[in-house]
Each structure stands twice: as C-alpha cells, then as structure tokens.
mmCIF file of C-alpha atoms and ligand atoms in Angstrom:
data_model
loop_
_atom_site.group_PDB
_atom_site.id
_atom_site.type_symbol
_atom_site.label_atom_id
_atom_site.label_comp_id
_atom_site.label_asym_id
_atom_site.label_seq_id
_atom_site.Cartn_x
_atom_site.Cartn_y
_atom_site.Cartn_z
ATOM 1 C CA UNK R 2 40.872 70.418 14.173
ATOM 2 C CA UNK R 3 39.434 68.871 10.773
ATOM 3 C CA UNK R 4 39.967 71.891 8.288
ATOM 4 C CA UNK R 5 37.276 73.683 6.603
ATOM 5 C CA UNK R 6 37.876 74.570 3.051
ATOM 6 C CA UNK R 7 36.644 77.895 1.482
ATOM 7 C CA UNK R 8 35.556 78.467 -1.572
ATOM 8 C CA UNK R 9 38.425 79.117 -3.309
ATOM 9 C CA UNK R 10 40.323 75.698 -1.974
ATOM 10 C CA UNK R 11 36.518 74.004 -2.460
ATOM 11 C CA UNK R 12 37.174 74.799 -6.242
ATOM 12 C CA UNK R 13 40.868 73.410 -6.705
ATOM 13 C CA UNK R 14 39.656 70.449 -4.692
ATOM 14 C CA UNK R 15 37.185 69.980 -7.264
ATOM 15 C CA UNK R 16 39.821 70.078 -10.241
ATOM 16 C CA UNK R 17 42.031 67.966 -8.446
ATOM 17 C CA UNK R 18 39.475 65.157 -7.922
ATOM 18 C CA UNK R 19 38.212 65.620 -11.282
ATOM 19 C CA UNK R 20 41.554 64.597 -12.334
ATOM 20 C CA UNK R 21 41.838 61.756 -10.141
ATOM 21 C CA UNK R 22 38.530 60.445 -11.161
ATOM 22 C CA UNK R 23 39.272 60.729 -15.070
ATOM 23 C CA UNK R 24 42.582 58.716 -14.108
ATOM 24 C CA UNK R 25 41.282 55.858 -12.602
ATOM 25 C CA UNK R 26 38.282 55.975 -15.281
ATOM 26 C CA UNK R 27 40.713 55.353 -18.232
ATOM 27 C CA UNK R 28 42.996 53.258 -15.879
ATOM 28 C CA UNK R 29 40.155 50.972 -14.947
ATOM 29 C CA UNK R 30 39.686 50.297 -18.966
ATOM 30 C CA UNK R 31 43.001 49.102 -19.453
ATOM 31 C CA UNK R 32 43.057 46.419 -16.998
ATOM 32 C CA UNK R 33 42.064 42.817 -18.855
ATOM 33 C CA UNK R 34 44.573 39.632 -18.812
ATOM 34 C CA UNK R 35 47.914 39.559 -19.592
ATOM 35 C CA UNK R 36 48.648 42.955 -18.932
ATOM 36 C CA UNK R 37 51.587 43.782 -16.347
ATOM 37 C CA UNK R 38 50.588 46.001 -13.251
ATOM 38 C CA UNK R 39 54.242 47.707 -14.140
ATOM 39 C CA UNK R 40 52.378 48.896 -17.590
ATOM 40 C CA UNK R 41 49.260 49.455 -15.675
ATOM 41 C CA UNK R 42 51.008 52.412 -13.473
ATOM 42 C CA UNK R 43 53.029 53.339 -16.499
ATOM 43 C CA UNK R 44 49.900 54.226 -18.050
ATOM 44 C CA UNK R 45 48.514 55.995 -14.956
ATOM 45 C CA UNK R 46 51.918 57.743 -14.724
ATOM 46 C CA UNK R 47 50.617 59.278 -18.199
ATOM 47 C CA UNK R 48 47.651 59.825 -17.619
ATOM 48 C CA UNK R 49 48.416 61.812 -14.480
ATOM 49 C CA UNK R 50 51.015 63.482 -16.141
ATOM 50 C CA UNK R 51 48.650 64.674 -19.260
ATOM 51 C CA UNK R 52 46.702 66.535 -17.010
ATOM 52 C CA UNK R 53 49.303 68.706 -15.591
ATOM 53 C CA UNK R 54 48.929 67.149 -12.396
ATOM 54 C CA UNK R 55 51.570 64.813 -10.032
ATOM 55 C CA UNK R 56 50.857 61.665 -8.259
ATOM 56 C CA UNK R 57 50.848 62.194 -4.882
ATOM 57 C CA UNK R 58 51.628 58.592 -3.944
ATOM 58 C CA UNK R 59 54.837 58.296 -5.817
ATOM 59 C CA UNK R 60 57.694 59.390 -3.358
ATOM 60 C CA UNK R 61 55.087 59.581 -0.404
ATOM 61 C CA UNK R 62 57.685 58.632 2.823
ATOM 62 C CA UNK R 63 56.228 56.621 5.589
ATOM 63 C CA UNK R 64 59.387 55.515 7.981
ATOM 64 C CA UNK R 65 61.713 56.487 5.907
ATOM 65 C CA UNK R 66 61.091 54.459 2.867
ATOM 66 C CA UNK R 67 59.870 56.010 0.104
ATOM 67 C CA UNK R 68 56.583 54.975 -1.950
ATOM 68 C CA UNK R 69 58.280 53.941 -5.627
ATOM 69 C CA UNK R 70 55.351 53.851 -7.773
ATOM 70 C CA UNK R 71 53.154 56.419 -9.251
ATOM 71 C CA UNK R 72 49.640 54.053 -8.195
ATOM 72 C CA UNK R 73 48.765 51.523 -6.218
ATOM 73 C CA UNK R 74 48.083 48.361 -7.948
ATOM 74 C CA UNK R 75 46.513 45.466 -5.339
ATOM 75 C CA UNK R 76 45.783 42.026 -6.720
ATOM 76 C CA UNK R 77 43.405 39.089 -5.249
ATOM 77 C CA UNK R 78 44.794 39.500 -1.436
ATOM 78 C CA UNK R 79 46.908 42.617 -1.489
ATOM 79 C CA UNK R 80 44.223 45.263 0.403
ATOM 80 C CA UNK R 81 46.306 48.666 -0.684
ATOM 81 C CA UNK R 82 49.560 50.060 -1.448
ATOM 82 C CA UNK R 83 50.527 47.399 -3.998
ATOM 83 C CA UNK R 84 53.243 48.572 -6.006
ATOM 84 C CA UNK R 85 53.279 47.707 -10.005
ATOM 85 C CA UNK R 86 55.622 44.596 -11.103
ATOM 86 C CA UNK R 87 57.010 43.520 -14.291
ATOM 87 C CA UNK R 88 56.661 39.993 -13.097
ATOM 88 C CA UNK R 89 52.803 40.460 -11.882
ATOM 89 C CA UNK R 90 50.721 39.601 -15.182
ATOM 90 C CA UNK R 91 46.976 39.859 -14.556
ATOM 91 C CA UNK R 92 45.021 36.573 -14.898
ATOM 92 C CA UNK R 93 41.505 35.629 -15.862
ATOM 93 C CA UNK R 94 40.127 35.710 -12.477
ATOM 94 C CA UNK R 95 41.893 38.112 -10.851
ATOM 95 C CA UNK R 96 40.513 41.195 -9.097
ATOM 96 C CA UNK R 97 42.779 44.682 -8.876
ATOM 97 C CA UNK R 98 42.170 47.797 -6.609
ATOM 98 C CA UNK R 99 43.083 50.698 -8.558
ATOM 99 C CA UNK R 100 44.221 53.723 -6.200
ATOM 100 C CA UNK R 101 44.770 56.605 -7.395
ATOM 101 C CA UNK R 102 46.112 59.621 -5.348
ATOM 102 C CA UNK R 103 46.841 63.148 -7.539
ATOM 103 C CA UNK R 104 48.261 66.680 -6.665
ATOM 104 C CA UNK R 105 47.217 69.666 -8.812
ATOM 105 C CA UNK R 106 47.346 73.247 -8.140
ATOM 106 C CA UNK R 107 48.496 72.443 -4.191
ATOM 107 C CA UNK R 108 45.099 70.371 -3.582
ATOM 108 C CA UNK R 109 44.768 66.577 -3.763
ATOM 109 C CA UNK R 110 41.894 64.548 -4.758
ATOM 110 C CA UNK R 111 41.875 60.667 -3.712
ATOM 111 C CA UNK R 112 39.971 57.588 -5.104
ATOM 112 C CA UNK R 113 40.026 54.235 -5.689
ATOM 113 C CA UNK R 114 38.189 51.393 -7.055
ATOM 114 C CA UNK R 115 38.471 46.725 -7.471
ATOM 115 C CA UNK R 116 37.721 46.002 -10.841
ATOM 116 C CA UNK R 117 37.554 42.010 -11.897
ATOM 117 C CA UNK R 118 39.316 40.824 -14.249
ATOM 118 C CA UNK R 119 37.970 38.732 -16.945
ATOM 119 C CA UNK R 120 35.444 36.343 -15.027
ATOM 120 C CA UNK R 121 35.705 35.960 -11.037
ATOM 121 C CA UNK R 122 33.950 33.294 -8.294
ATOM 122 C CA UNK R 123 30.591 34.725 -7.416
ATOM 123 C CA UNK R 124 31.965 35.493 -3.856
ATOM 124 C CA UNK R 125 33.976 37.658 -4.917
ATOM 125 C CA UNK R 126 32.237 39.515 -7.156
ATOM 126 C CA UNK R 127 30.194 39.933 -4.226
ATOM 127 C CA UNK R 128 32.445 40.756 -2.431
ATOM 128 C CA UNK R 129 33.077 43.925 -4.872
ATOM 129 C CA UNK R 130 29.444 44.596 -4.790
ATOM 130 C CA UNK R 131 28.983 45.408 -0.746
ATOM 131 C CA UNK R 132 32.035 46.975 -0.758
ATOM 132 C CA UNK R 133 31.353 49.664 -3.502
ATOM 133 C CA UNK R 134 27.649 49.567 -1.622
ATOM 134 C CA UNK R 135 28.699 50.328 1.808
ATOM 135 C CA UNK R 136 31.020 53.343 0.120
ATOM 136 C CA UNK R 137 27.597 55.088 -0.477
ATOM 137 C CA UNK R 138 25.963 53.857 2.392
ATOM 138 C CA UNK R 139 29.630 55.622 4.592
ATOM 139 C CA UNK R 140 28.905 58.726 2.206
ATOM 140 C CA UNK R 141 25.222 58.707 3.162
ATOM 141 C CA UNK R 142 26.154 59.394 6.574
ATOM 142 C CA UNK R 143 28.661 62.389 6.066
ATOM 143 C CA UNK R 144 25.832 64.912 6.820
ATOM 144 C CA UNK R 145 26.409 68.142 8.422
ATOM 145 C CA UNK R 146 25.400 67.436 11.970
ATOM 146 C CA UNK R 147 26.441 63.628 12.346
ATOM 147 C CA UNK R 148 29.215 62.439 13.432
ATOM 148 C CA UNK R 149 32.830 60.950 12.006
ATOM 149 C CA UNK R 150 31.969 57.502 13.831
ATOM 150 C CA UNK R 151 28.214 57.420 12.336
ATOM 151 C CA UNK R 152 30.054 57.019 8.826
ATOM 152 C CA UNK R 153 32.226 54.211 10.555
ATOM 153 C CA UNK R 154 29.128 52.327 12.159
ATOM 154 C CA UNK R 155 26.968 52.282 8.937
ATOM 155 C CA UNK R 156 29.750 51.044 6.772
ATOM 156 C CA UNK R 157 30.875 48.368 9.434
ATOM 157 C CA UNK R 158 27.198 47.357 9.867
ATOM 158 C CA UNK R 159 26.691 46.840 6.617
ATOM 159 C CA UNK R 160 29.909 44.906 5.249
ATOM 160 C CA UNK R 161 29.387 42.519 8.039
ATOM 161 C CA UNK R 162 25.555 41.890 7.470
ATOM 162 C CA UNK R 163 27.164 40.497 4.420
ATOM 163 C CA UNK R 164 29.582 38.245 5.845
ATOM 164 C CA UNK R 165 32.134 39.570 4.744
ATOM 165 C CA UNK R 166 35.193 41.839 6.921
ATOM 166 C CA UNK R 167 36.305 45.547 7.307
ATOM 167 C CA UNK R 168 39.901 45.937 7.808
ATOM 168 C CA UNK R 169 40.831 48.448 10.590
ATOM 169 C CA UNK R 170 44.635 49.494 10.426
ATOM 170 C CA UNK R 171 44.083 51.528 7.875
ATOM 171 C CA UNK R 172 41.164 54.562 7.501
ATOM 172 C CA UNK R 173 39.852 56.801 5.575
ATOM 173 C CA UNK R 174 40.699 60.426 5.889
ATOM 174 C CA UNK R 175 40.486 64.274 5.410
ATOM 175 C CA UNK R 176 42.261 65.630 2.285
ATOM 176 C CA UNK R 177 43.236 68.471 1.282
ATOM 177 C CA UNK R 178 46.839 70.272 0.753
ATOM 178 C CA UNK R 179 47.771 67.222 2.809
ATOM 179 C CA UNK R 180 47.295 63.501 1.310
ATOM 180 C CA UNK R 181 46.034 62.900 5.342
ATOM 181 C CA UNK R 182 44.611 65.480 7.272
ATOM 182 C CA UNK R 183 42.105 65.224 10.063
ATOM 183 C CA UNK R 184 40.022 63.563 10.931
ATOM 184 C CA UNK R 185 40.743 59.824 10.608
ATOM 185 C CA UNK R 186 37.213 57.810 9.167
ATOM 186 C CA UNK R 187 37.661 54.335 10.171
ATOM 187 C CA UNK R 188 35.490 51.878 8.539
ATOM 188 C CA UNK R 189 34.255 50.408 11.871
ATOM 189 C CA UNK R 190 33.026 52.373 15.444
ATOM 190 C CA UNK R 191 30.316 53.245 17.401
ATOM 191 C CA UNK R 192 27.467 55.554 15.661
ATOM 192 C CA UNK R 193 27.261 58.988 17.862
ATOM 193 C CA UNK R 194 31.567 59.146 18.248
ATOM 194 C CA UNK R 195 33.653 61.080 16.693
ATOM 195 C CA UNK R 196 34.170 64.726 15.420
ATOM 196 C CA UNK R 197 30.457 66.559 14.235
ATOM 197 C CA UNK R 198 30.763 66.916 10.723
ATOM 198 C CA UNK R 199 30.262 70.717 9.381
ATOM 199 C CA UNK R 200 29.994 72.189 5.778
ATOM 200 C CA UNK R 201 33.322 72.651 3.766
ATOM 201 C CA UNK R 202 35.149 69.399 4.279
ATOM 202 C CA UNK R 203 36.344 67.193 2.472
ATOM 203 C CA UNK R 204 36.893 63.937 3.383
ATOM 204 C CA UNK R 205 37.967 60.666 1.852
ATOM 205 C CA UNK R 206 35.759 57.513 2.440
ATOM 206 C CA UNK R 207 37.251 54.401 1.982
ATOM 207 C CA UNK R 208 35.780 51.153 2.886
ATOM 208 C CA UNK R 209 38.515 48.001 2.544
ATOM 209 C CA UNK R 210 36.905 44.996 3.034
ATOM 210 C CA UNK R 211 38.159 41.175 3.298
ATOM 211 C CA UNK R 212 36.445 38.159 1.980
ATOM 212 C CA UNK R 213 37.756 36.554 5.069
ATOM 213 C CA UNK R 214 39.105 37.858 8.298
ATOM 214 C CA UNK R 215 39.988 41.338 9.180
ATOM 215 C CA UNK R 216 43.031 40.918 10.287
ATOM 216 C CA UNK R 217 46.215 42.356 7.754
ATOM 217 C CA UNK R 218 50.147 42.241 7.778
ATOM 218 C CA UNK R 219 52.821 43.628 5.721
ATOM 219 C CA UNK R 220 54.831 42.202 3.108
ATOM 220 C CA UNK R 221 58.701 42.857 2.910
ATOM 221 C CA UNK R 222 58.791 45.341 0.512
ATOM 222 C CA UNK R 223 57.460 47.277 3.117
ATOM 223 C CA UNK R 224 54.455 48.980 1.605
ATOM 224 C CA UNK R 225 52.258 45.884 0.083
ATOM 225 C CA UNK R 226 49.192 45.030 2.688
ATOM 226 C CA UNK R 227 47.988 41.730 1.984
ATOM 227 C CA UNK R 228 45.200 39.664 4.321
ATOM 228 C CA UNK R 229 46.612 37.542 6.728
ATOM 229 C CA UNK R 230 44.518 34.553 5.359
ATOM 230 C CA UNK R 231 45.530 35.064 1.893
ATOM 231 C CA UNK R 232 41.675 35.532 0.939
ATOM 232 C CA UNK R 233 40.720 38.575 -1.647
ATOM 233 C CA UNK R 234 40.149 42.086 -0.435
ATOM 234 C CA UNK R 235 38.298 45.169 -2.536
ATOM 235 C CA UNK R 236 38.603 48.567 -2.236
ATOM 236 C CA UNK R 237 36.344 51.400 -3.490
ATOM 237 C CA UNK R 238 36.699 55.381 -2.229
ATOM 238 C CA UNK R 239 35.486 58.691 -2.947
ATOM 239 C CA UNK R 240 36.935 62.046 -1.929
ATOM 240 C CA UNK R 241 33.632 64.074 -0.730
ATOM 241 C CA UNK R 242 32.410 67.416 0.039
ATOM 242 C CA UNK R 243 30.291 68.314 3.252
ATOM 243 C CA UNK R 244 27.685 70.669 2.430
ATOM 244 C CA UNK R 245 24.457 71.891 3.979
ATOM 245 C CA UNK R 246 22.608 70.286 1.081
ATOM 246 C CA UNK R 247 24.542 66.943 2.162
ATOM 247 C CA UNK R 248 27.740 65.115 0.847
ATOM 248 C CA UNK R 249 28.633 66.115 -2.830
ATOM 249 C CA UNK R 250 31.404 63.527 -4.328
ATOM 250 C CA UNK R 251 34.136 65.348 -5.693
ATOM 251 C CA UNK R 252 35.655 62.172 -7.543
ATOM 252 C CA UNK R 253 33.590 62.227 -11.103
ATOM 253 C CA UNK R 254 35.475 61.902 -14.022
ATOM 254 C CA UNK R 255 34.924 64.138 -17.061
ATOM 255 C CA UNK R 256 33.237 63.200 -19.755
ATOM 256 C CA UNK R 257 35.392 62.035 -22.484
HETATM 257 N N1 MF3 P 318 44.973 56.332 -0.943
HETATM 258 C C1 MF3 P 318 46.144 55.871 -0.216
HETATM 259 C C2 MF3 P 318 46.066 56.405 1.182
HETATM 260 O O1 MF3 P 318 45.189 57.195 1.466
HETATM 261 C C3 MF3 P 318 47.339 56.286 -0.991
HETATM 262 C C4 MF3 P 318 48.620 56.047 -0.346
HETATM 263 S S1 MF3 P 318 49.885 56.466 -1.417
HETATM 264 C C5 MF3 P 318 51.183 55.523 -0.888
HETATM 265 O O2 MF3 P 318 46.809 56.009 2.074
HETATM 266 F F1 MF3 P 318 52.212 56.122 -1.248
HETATM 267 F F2 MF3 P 318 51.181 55.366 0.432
HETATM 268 F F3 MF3 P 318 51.074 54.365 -1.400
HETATM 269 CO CO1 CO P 319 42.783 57.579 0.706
#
C-alpha cells in the first residue's frame, strides 16, 4: 500500500523539503574548483544542522554497513551515494550530484541535483540538461489517475530520445516517515503499469541518467555507484505532492 498523507503529515512534509531544498540551494553555491567534497558535506552537515533538522543519509544501514557521510557527493562517473573525501578536490571540468536527504519533525524531504563545475564538454552539459528535463517531464505524469509506470515510461522515453541512458538498479520512491516507502518509481517501464496514483502522496522522482550505457556496479567502499564504462552520470530529483490540482513539488528552497 503506497501511504496517503493527511494534512497534518502534508504540512511537516512541506517543512522538511523546504529544508532540504534550501540545503542543496546554498550547497550547490559552494561547489567551484579546488574545493574538497569532505568540505563540501562539512558544509551541508551545517547547513542541515542550522535548521534544526538531521541528515537522514548519514548512518542510513543497508547490509549492515553504515552510510558515513552526512550527503552524497558523486563526481564525473559516480551515479549516487558518493561519500565526501579529503583526497577528492573538484576540477575545472568536473560535474557533482549533490543529494541531499533531511529528517525534521519525523518527516523527510529528498532532493538532489549535477551541477558543473567550472566549464564542462558540451555532452555533458547536455547530458545535465535532459536529465533535469525528463525530471519534469516524470513529474508531469504523477497525476491523480495515472499510473506509477506512466512516470517511468515518459522519463525513459525521453532520456533515450536523447541518446543518452537511464540507470535501473536504483528508483525513485515514496517518502515520508520512511527515507523509502512505497511505491518504487523506476525511471524506465511500460506506460499503463504500476500502482494508480491518488491525492496525498508524496513521492520522490529521480531520474539518473548515463552518458553511456546503463549498466552500474559498486565500488569497494561499498556505497559509491559508479558506471560500468567509466562515462559521466547526472542526477536531478524532487520530492512531490499528488494532488487533485496535479503534482505540487515540495522541494523549493526559501528565499534567502
Ligand atoms: N536519495 C538517496 C536515496 O534515495 C539517499 C540515500 S542516503 C544513503 O537512496 F545513505 F544511502 F546514502
Ligand atoms: Co531519493
């Protein structure tokens, strides 16, 4: 069962993702060359922190190991889960997805965004633009009265009318009290499967596309995915609301 919030949960989701949303804002700003993605999530420790909120990333367990940073950090070919390093300085160049995952008031609110850094190959700056595209075209679909999969199909459609790849082990997801709740939203399937989508969820949409092939592995830290042909992957997600008036995006930052 995909849970339906009420209004009460509706409006600590909405604080939550606020927060998560004003994070990666002032994270994003901080990224240029020769900074360290170890300062970068030291910063977006702080930032979290100054909002009276708690990353819900950092001590996350998945088989047994436990998630170490308070961000995830993923440069050029890491996809997600990259985990800050003293020795990683950014370069003029380089591209970094920017995830950030907070907890406030018992509610989480999840985003994430690829930012370049400095000046990158027109591919892959491309490659940035269809994937933040097909985001909104996946958050077009999340109407009351389609389906899970016709989010899948219009994202998948579109990332590969561009050449470029979707990965598939890893989805998006419902959110909630719960970092991953029902239903999964995988950013390739069949338009028409899938759960019907009803007013009151809230669901995070998160397109991860390759500049090459699909396909992913793991590095031995455990957490780090990377593409298995070493080319550049981006990364760009919303947390969203299901309403009868269509998809609202939760993720805004505040003004300054
Ligand atoms: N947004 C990521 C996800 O939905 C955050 C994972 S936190 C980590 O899976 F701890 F797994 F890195
Ligand atoms: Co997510």
């Amino acid at each position: 069962m995909i849970p339906i919030k009420n209004s009460d949960e509706i409006r600590r989701m909405r604080e939550s993702c606020a927060i998560a949303a004003t994070v990666l804002a002032r994270l994003k700003a901080q990224v240029r060359p020769g900074i360290t993605t170890y300062d970068l999530d030291q910063i977006g420790r702080d930032l979290i922190a100054s909002f009276g909120a708690r990353s819900a990333c950092h001590g996350y367990q998945l088989h047994s190991r436990r998630y170490p940073a308070h961000t995830c950090l993923s440069v050029n070919e890491e996809v997600v889960h990259g985990i800050g390093s003293l020795k990683r300085v950014l370069r003029d160049g380089d591209i970094i997805s920017l995830d950030i995952v907070v907890e406030h008031d018992g509610y989480i609110g999840d985003n994430a965004a690829t930012v370049p850094v400095g000046a990158i190959a027109p591919r892959t700056a491309e490659l940035l633009k269809v994937t933040e595209e097909a985001l909104y075209v996946g958050i077009k679909q999340a109407q009351v009265g389609n389906r899970i999969g016709d989010i899948s199909h219009a994202v998948q459609t579109f990332v590969e009318s561009h050449g470029f790849s979707v990965v598939r082990e890893m989805v998006g997801h419902g959110v909630g009290r719960a970092m991953h709740e029902e239903p999964q939203i995988p950013n390739f399937g069949r338009r028409g499967s899938g759960e019907r989508i009803k007013p009151g969820m809230t669901l995070a949409i998160e397109p991860m596309v390759n500049l090459g092939r699909y396909q992913v592995r793991t590095l031995s830290d455990g957490w780090t995915i990377v593409t298995a042909d070493g080319s550049p992957s981006a990364h760009f997600e919303h947390t969203v609301l299901t309403t009868d008036s269509g998809p609202e995006i939760l993720t805004i930052p505040r003004a300054a």
